[in-house]
């Protein structure tokens, strides 16, 4: 029997699943980096997070929404990895499971599953944990390169925490830091610093970015404009005030900025669809990140900045419309 | 490194599958019976000029243009008219067709059947247009717009460039490609004829860079003719679209609702230009064309010279017959062609290809949820937002909303549906939107 | 401390006062004058905003009613609210309301999966409007139901549902309000709003195929073949373009069952008690 259908009769071989797999491959360097610096603990956090995310999504599809099992598109795996990346390696297992529940059930499935959520699920999970368990969420074990477990269990401050309480001339206080105490830029770039397990190595994240650009999963606009905005703003603040807490390169390389700009802000569902919208979105994210990092009580602002901008995505989509063919602007 | 021309907005790069680009054009031969539709063009049907039982020759006028936007239809075979009635066409809908039983191959005496290339254009513009009209030439790229209208300048308009469309951006199709290789000189002279009719000095033959033979042949020949030049364009779909080609060549965008004449451009397909040459220089009406028969469901993919009205099933048999498991027969290219219901239907002046596909290759995949990747907006050559149009259609919003989304400007190229990773049939929704807009 | 409380109270109080003032002025400035009658009529209307009356929505219909004189009013009818609602509006306006016959939408096709089996597989978005454009449909009948259910999606009153077995929509005449949405959306115009007779019966030719009898029968067993038998029973029935049409004002009670029984292909449908 012949088939009739509308044109086009050809279709791309890319589908949701292959795109998600590409993102997972892009995340692999960062996973390796996290295991190299935090040992088996990092692997534990990642595995628990992935398992619980996939499990929650399966449960929601099967028993609650009664829709086709959507775990097969691997989006829950990505949420799991990204959530784990935003946690310190000492995070207790049950807290990770609570975070996964928030990410998958509340932030994703409550809105109708893949493609329908307004906020980035992994970030919702992280922010929920961050606000509920501030103590556990701000314990930063020191990196211990190539050893399976932390040899001394020592913890320290993240670069951003140091930047936040930078000593200015004249002040004397024991919990303040000087510029000399900051890790070197090379350490920051490679990931030999304290922090959440996935955010430490800028190099690994950039490798992931390169892979995603090569596979045309994302365009360069969001990461570039996000990072550029942060760099420009901190530079302006640094050179006008001279305050070392605005050290531009330190801001660029530390905290969740790279992770956020490359993997979180570029999430298809929660970012604008047109290039123009994406640029606006990225610049606003960068702006908010610097504002929160510099002037709020929190040392880190990436998750809040992206979540706030997520809420504006429908508005940006409505107004940042691309030019129609033949239309003059 | 010469500059490669292309359009800037959207576009995709589907696999080319130009498997027949080195197959010389063969004559498809004569079927037992031809079915010639009286409407093979945009506009009103032609008036039937023959009766049942009449004897016709190749090139005999069998239906006369009814009004300006209409076109003459000529017999493509010699023989006897045995039926004039509604016959199911390729879509399954009935069309008025003239059925002619083939007897021998006797041509009208006025047609010059020699191979000699005539280069001197000794006609006035009016004579040229008259000859084009009498030959029943229509835009052979697929639109079927009567060519005489496009070769006579409207009042107060001025044209300064003729673009000959040799892009053929659809995968699989090679009919235009072969024509450019084998009939290069005729095409160049055809372009000069149209130029003369419109009073234009410049003609540009635009060719995709994936047709090296055609580029080489035409570039060499163009040196002998003043005012005709070849431009190599970057391969990108849908570059063969009129608006996209104008942008690629002139750098100007045609605003919605405007005609190419408004920007001083005329775009003609290479096959049309070739037909113009034959009509003006050889008095040969348009009754045959080149058709690519290809796809993975056919034994011997080839390019054929086919008489208008030849049943599609005859062509399939000629190319070695259908493979097993053929699930789709497509008229035209795989991006914009129609999957047909009835393969005993005839080919027309507009049939550029017959493609047969097996089950696995071409069946549509199940649609999943939109992940808002924005690919559809990035590839749309008209700058539309197909996902937004889909939403508006699904939630049956007011027609004004569809109009605000410029859904009427959709050129139905299929880029959106091609590149959607969730396999959402976005183009179908755009088509519904267009219908809704037209309704009101 | 006391001062601080006082100051805060004053500041907040004045902010509130100013805001209230602004709100008041704005609402005065942008107030839309509404006619009292219109408001009353809007309250009565069913608020389905279906457009079945031919107006843009219920509010528009109410305005039209409010403005209408007796002659214009006679032509206004809310199919959803029906006679009851029109009666109430007429009371407000002080007009008499003419009795209108009950109506229902009917499907003018019997091309079920059994009568008109599919010859090709349709593989695109499940929409009649798309299918109609690319081909004559699965069964091959160029004027028959495409069995993809655009009408079902268009019905706002749940009167249409898909019969899985036949592929055709079923019309629940108890729910149908004759708004005409299905007739508008069907690309082949296969819906007709027909009056139901006093005893609740209805008769119509359920075929729109304009092909010649033999061709039509090839695609569908229950196609109208223009055999003229029905027009012999009642000469008000006209056969044009190879299809027969039973006028709406035919005496259903008298001819209905006879017409249906004598139709050789079963293209004429006679139903009793459609309103139950």
Coordinates of N, CA and C in Angstrom, one line a residue, chain A residues 89-234:
Chain A
X89 N 31.3 17.8 47.1 CA 31.5 16.3 47.1 C 31.2 15.7 48.4
X90 N 31.0 16.4 49.4 CA 30.7 15.9 50.8 C 29.2 15.8 51.0
X91 N 28.4 16.1 50.0 CA 26.9 16.2 50.2 C 26.4 14.8 50.6
X92 N 25.6 14.8 51.7 CA 25.0 13.5 52.1 C 24.0 13.0 51.0
X93 N 23.9 11.6 51.0 CA 23.1 11.0 49.9 C 21.7 11.5 49.9
X94 N 21.1 11.5 51.1 CA 19.6 11.8 51.2 C 19.3 13.2 50.7
X95 N 20.3 14.1 50.9 CA 20.0 15.5 50.5 C 20.1 15.5 48.9
X96 N 20.9 14.7 48.4 CA 21.0 14.7 46.9 C 19.7 14.2 46.3
X97 N 19.1 13.2 47.0 CA 17.8 12.6 46.6 C 16.7 13.7 46.7
X98 N 16.7 14.4 47.7 CA 15.7 15.5 47.9 C 15.9 16.5 46.7
X99 N 17.2 16.8 46.5 CA 17.5 17.8 45.4 C 16.9 17.3 44.0
X100 N 17.1 16.0 43.8 CA 16.7 15.3 42.5 C 15.2 15.4 42.5
X101 N 14.5 15.2 43.6 CA 13.1 15.2 43.6 C 12.6 16.6 43.2
X102 N 13.2 17.6 43.8 CA 12.8 19.0 43.5 C 13.0 19.3 42.0
X103 N 14.2 18.8 41.5 CA 14.5 19.1 40.1 C 13.6 18.4 39.2
X104 N 13.4 17.1 39.4 CA 12.6 16.4 38.4 C 11.1 16.6 38.6
X105 N 10.6 16.3 39.8 CA 9.2 16.3 40.1 C 8.6 17.8 40.1
X106 N 9.2 18.6 40.9 CA 8.7 20.0 41.0 C 9.0 20.8 39.8
X107 N 10.3 20.9 39.4 CA 10.6 21.8 38.4 C 10.3 21.3 37.0
X108 N 10.3 20.0 36.8 CA 10.1 19.5 35.4 C 8.7 18.9 35.2
X109 N 8.4 17.8 36.0 CA 7.2 17.1 35.6 C 6.0 17.9 36.0
X110 N 6.0 18.7 37.0 CA 4.8 19.5 37.4 C 4.4 20.4 36.3
X111 N 5.4 20.8 35.5 CA 5.1 21.7 34.3 C 4.7 20.9 33.1
X112 N 4.8 19.6 33.1 CA 4.4 18.8 32.0 C 5.5 18.1 31.3
X113 N 6.7 18.0 32.0 CA 7.8 17.2 31.4 C 8.6 18.0 30.4
X114 N 9.4 17.2 29.7 CA 10.4 17.8 28.8 C 9.8 18.9 27.9
X115 N 10.5 20.0 27.8 CA 10.0 21.0 26.9 C 9.0 22.0 27.5
X116 N 8.5 21.7 28.6 CA 7.4 22.5 29.2 C 7.9 23.3 30.4
X117 N 9.0 22.9 31.0 CA 9.4 23.6 32.2 C 9.9 25.0 32.0
X118 N 9.6 25.8 33.0 CA 10.0 27.2 32.8 C 11.4 27.4 33.4
X119 N 11.7 26.7 34.5 CA 13.0 26.9 35.2 C 13.9 25.7 34.9
X120 N 15.2 25.9 34.9 CA 16.1 24.9 34.7 C 16.1 23.9 35.9
X121 N 15.7 22.7 35.7 CA 15.4 21.7 36.8 C 16.7 21.6 37.7
X122 N 17.8 21.4 37.1 CA 19.0 21.2 38.0 C 19.2 22.4 38.9
X123 N 19.0 23.6 38.4 CA 19.2 24.8 39.2 C 18.2 24.9 40.3
X124 N 17.0 24.5 40.0 CA 15.9 24.6 41.0 C 16.3 23.6 42.1
X125 N 16.8 22.4 41.8 CA 17.3 21.5 42.8 C 18.4 22.0 43.6
X126 N 19.3 22.7 42.9 CA 20.5 23.2 43.6 C 20.1 24.3 44.6
X127 N 19.3 25.2 44.1 CA 18.9 26.4 44.9 C 18.1 26.0 46.1
X128 N 17.2 25.0 45.9 CA 16.4 24.4 47.0 C 17.3 23.9 48.1
X129 N 18.3 23.1 47.6 CA 19.3 22.5 48.6 C 20.1 23.6 49.3
X130 N 20.5 24.6 48.5 CA 21.3 25.7 49.0 C 20.6 26.5 50.1
X131 N 19.3 26.7 49.9 CA 18.6 27.5 50.9 C 18.2 26.6 52.1
X132 N 17.9 25.3 51.8 CA 17.5 24.5 52.9 C 18.6 24.0 53.8
X133 N 19.7 23.7 53.1 CA 20.8 23.1 53.9 C 22.1 24.0 53.6
X134 N 22.1 25.2 54.1 CA 23.2 26.1 53.8 C 24.5 25.6 54.3
X135 N 24.5 24.9 55.4 CA 25.8 24.5 56.0 C 26.5 23.4 55.1
X136 N 25.7 22.3 54.8 CA 26.2 21.3 54.0 C 26.6 21.8 52.6
X137 N 25.8 22.7 52.1 CA 26.1 23.2 50.8 C 27.3 24.1 50.7
X138 N 27.8 24.5 51.8 CA 29.0 25.4 51.7 C 30.2 24.8 52.4
X139 N 30.3 23.5 52.4 CA 31.5 22.9 52.9 C 32.3 22.5 51.7
X140 N 33.5 23.1 51.5 CA 34.2 22.8 50.3 C 35.5 22.0 50.6
X141 N 35.5 20.8 50.4 CA 36.8 20.0 50.6 C 37.9 20.5 49.7
X142 N 39.1 20.5 50.2 CA 40.2 20.9 49.3 C 40.4 19.8 48.2
X143 N 40.7 20.2 47.0 CA 41.0 19.3 46.0 C 42.2 18.4 46.3
X144 N 42.1 17.2 46.0 CA 43.3 16.3 46.2 C 43.5 15.5 45.0
X145 N 44.4 16.0 44.2 CA 44.6 15.4 42.9 C 45.0 14.0 42.9
X146 N 44.3 13.1 42.2 CA 44.7 11.7 41.9 C 44.7 10.9 43.2
X147 N 44.0 11.3 44.2 CA 43.9 10.3 45.3 C 42.4 10.0 45.5
X148 N 42.1 8.7 45.8 CA 40.7 8.3 45.8 C 39.9 9.0 46.8
X149 N 40.4 9.1 48.0 CA 39.7 9.8 49.1 C 40.5 11.0 49.6
X150 N 39.8 11.9 50.1 CA 40.5 13.1 50.7 C 41.4 12.6 51.8
X151 N 42.7 12.9 51.7 CA 43.7 12.3 52.7 C 43.4 12.9 54.1
X152 N 43.1 14.2 54.2 CA 43.0 14.7 55.5 C 41.6 15.3 55.8
X153 N 40.7 15.2 54.9 CA 39.3 15.7 55.1 C 39.3 17.2 55.3
X154 N 40.4 17.9 54.9 CA 40.5 19.3 55.1 C 39.5 20.1 54.2
X155 N 39.0 21.1 54.7 CA 38.1 21.9 53.8 C 38.7 23.4 53.8
X156 N 38.2 24.1 52.8 CA 38.7 25.5 52.7 C 37.6 26.4 52.1
X157 N 38.0 27.5 51.7 CA 37.1 28.5 51.1 C 37.2 28.4 49.6
X158 N 36.1 28.7 48.9 CA 36.2 28.8 47.4 C 36.8 30.2 47.0
X159 N 37.2 30.2 45.8 CA 37.8 31.5 45.3 C 36.8 32.6 45.5
X160 N 35.5 32.3 45.2 CA 34.6 33.4 45.3 C 34.4 33.9 46.7
X161 N 34.4 33.0 47.7 CA 34.3 33.4 49.1 C 35.4 34.3 49.4
X162 N 36.6 33.9 49.0 CA 37.8 34.7 49.2 C 37.6 36.1 48.6
X163 N 37.1 36.1 47.4 CA 37.0 37.4 46.7 C 36.0 38.3 47.5
X164 N 34.9 37.6 48.0 CA 33.9 38.3 48.7 C 34.4 39.0 49.9
X165 N 35.3 38.3 50.7 CA 35.9 39.0 51.9 C 37.3 39.3 51.7
X166 N 37.6 40.1 50.6 CA 38.9 40.5 50.3 C 39.4 41.6 51.3
X167 N 40.5 41.5 51.7 CA 41.1 42.5 52.6 C 41.4 43.8 51.9
X168 N 40.8 44.9 52.3 CA 41.3 46.1 51.7 C 42.2 46.8 52.7
X169 N 43.0 47.7 52.2 CA 44.1 48.2 53.0 C 43.6 48.8 54.3
X170 N 44.3 48.5 55.4 CA 44.0 49.1 56.7 C 43.2 48.2 57.5
X171 N 42.3 47.4 56.9 CA 41.4 46.5 57.8 C 42.2 45.4 58.3
X172 N 42.0 45.0 59.5 CA 42.6 43.8 60.1 C 41.5 42.9 60.6
X173 N 41.4 41.7 60.0 CA 40.4 40.8 60.5 C 40.9 39.4 60.1
X174 N 40.7 38.4 61.0 CA 41.3 37.1 60.8 C 40.6 36.3 59.6
X175 N 39.3 36.6 59.4 CA 38.6 35.8 58.4 C 38.6 36.5 57.0
X176 N 39.6 37.3 56.9 CA 39.7 38.0 55.6 C 40.9 37.5 54.8
X177 N 40.9 37.7 53.5 CA 41.9 37.1 52.7 C 42.6 38.2 51.9
X178 N 43.9 37.9 51.6 CA 44.6 38.8 50.8 C 44.7 38.2 49.4
X179 N 45.1 39.1 48.5 CA 45.2 38.7 47.1 C 46.2 37.5 46.9
X180 N 47.2 37.5 47.8 CA 48.2 36.4 47.6 C 47.7 35.0 48.0
X181 N 46.6 35.0 48.8 CA 46.0 33.7 49.2 C 45.2 33.1 48.1
X182 N 44.8 33.8 47.1 CA 44.0 33.3 46.0 C 44.8 32.2 45.2
X183 N 44.1 31.2 44.8 CA 44.8 30.2 44.0 C 45.3 30.8 42.7
X184 N 46.3 30.2 42.0 CA 46.8 30.8 40.8 C 45.8 30.6 39.7
X185 N 45.9 31.5 38.7 CA 45.0 31.4 37.5 C 45.1 30.0 36.9
X186 N 46.3 29.4 36.9 CA 46.4 28.1 36.2 C 45.6 27.0 37.0
X187 N 45.7 27.1 38.3 CA 44.9 26.2 39.2 C 43.4 26.3 38.9
X188 N 43.0 27.6 38.8 CA 41.6 27.9 38.6 C 41.2 27.3 37.2
X189 N 42.1 27.5 36.2 CA 41.8 27.0 34.9 C 41.7 25.5 34.8
X190 N 42.7 24.8 35.5 CA 42.7 23.4 35.5 C 41.7 22.8 36.4
X191 N 41.4 23.4 37.5 CA 40.4 22.9 38.4 C 40.9 22.5 39.8
X192 N 42.2 22.9 40.1 CA 42.8 22.5 41.3 C 42.4 23.5 42.4
X193 N 41.1 23.7 42.6 CA 40.6 24.6 43.6 C 39.4 24.0 44.3
X194 N 39.0 24.6 45.4 CA 37.8 24.1 46.1 C 36.5 24.6 45.4
X195 N 35.4 23.8 45.6 CA 34.2 24.2 44.9 C 33.3 23.1 44.7
X196 N 32.2 23.3 44.0 CA 31.3 22.3 43.6 C 32.0 21.3 42.6
X197 N 31.5 20.1 42.6 CA 32.4 19.1 41.9 C 32.5 19.4 40.4
X198 N 31.5 19.9 39.8 CA 31.5 20.1 38.3 C 32.1 21.4 37.8
X199 N 32.1 22.4 38.7 CA 32.4 23.7 38.3 C 33.9 24.1 38.3
X200 N 34.7 23.2 38.9 CA 36.1 23.7 39.2 C 36.9 23.8 38.0
X201 N 36.8 22.9 37.0 CA 37.8 22.9 35.9 C 37.2 23.6 34.7
X202 N 37.7 24.8 34.5 CA 37.3 25.6 33.3 C 37.7 24.9 32.0
X203 N 38.9 24.3 32.1 CA 39.4 23.6 30.9 C 38.4 22.5 30.4
X204 N 38.0 21.6 31.4 CA 37.1 20.5 31.0 C 35.8 21.1 30.5
X205 N 35.3 22.1 31.1 CA 34.0 22.7 30.6 C 34.1 23.3 29.2
X206 N 35.3 23.9 29.0 CA 35.5 24.5 27.6 C 35.6 23.4 26.6
X207 N 36.2 22.3 27.0 CA 36.3 21.2 26.1 C 34.9 20.7 25.7
X208 N 34.0 20.6 26.7 CA 32.6 20.3 26.5 C 32.0 21.3 25.5
X209 N 32.3 22.6 25.7 CA 31.7 23.6 24.9 C 32.1 23.4 23.4
X210 N 33.4 23.1 23.3 CA 34.0 22.9 21.9 C 33.2 21.8 21.3
X211 N 33.0 20.7 22.0 CA 32.3 19.5 21.4 C 30.9 19.9 21.0
X212 N 30.2 20.6 21.9 CA 28.8 21.0 21.6 C 28.7 21.9 20.4
X213 N 29.7 22.8 20.3 CA 29.7 23.7 19.1 C 30.0 22.9 17.8
X214 N 30.9 22.0 17.9 CA 31.3 21.2 16.7 C 30.1 20.3 16.3
X215 N 29.4 19.8 17.3 CA 28.2 19.0 16.9 C 27.0 19.8 16.6
X216 N 27.2 21.1 16.7 CA 26.1 22.1 16.4 C 24.9 21.9 17.4
X217 N 25.2 21.5 18.6 CA 24.1 21.3 19.6 C 23.6 22.7 20.0
X218 N 24.6 23.6 20.3 CA 24.3 25.0 20.6 C 25.0 25.9 19.7
X219 N 24.6 27.2 19.7 CA 25.4 28.2 19.0 C 26.3 28.9 20.1
X220 N 27.3 29.6 19.6 CA 28.2 30.2 20.5 C 27.7 31.4 21.3
X221 N 26.5 31.9 20.9 CA 26.0 33.2 21.4 C 25.9 33.2 22.9
X222 N 25.2 32.3 23.5 CA 24.9 32.4 25.0 C 26.2 32.3 25.8
X223 N 27.0 31.3 25.6 CA 28.3 31.3 26.4 C 29.1 32.5 26.2
X224 N 29.3 32.9 24.9 CA 30.2 34.1 24.7 C 29.6 35.3 25.3
X225 N 28.4 35.6 25.1 CA 27.9 36.9 25.6 C 27.8 36.9 27.2
X226 N 27.5 35.7 27.7 CA 27.4 35.6 29.2 C 28.8 35.9 29.8
X227 N 29.8 35.1 29.3 CA 31.2 35.3 29.8 C 31.7 36.7 29.5
X228 N 31.4 37.2 28.3 CA 31.9 38.5 28.0 C 31.3 39.6 28.9
X229 N 30.0 39.5 29.1 CA 29.4 40.5 30.0 C 30.0 40.5 31.4
X230 N 30.3 39.3 31.9 CA 30.9 39.2 33.3 C 32.3 39.8 33.2
X231 N 33.0 39.5 32.2 CA 34.4 40.0 32.1 C 34.4 41.5 32.0
X232 N 33.5 42.1 31.1 CA 33.5 43.5 30.9 C 33.1 44.2 32.2
X233 N 32.0 43.7 32.8 CA 31.5 44.4 34.0 C 32.5 44.4 35.2
X234 N 33.1 43.2 35.4 CA 34.1 43.1 36.5 C 35.3 44.0 36.2

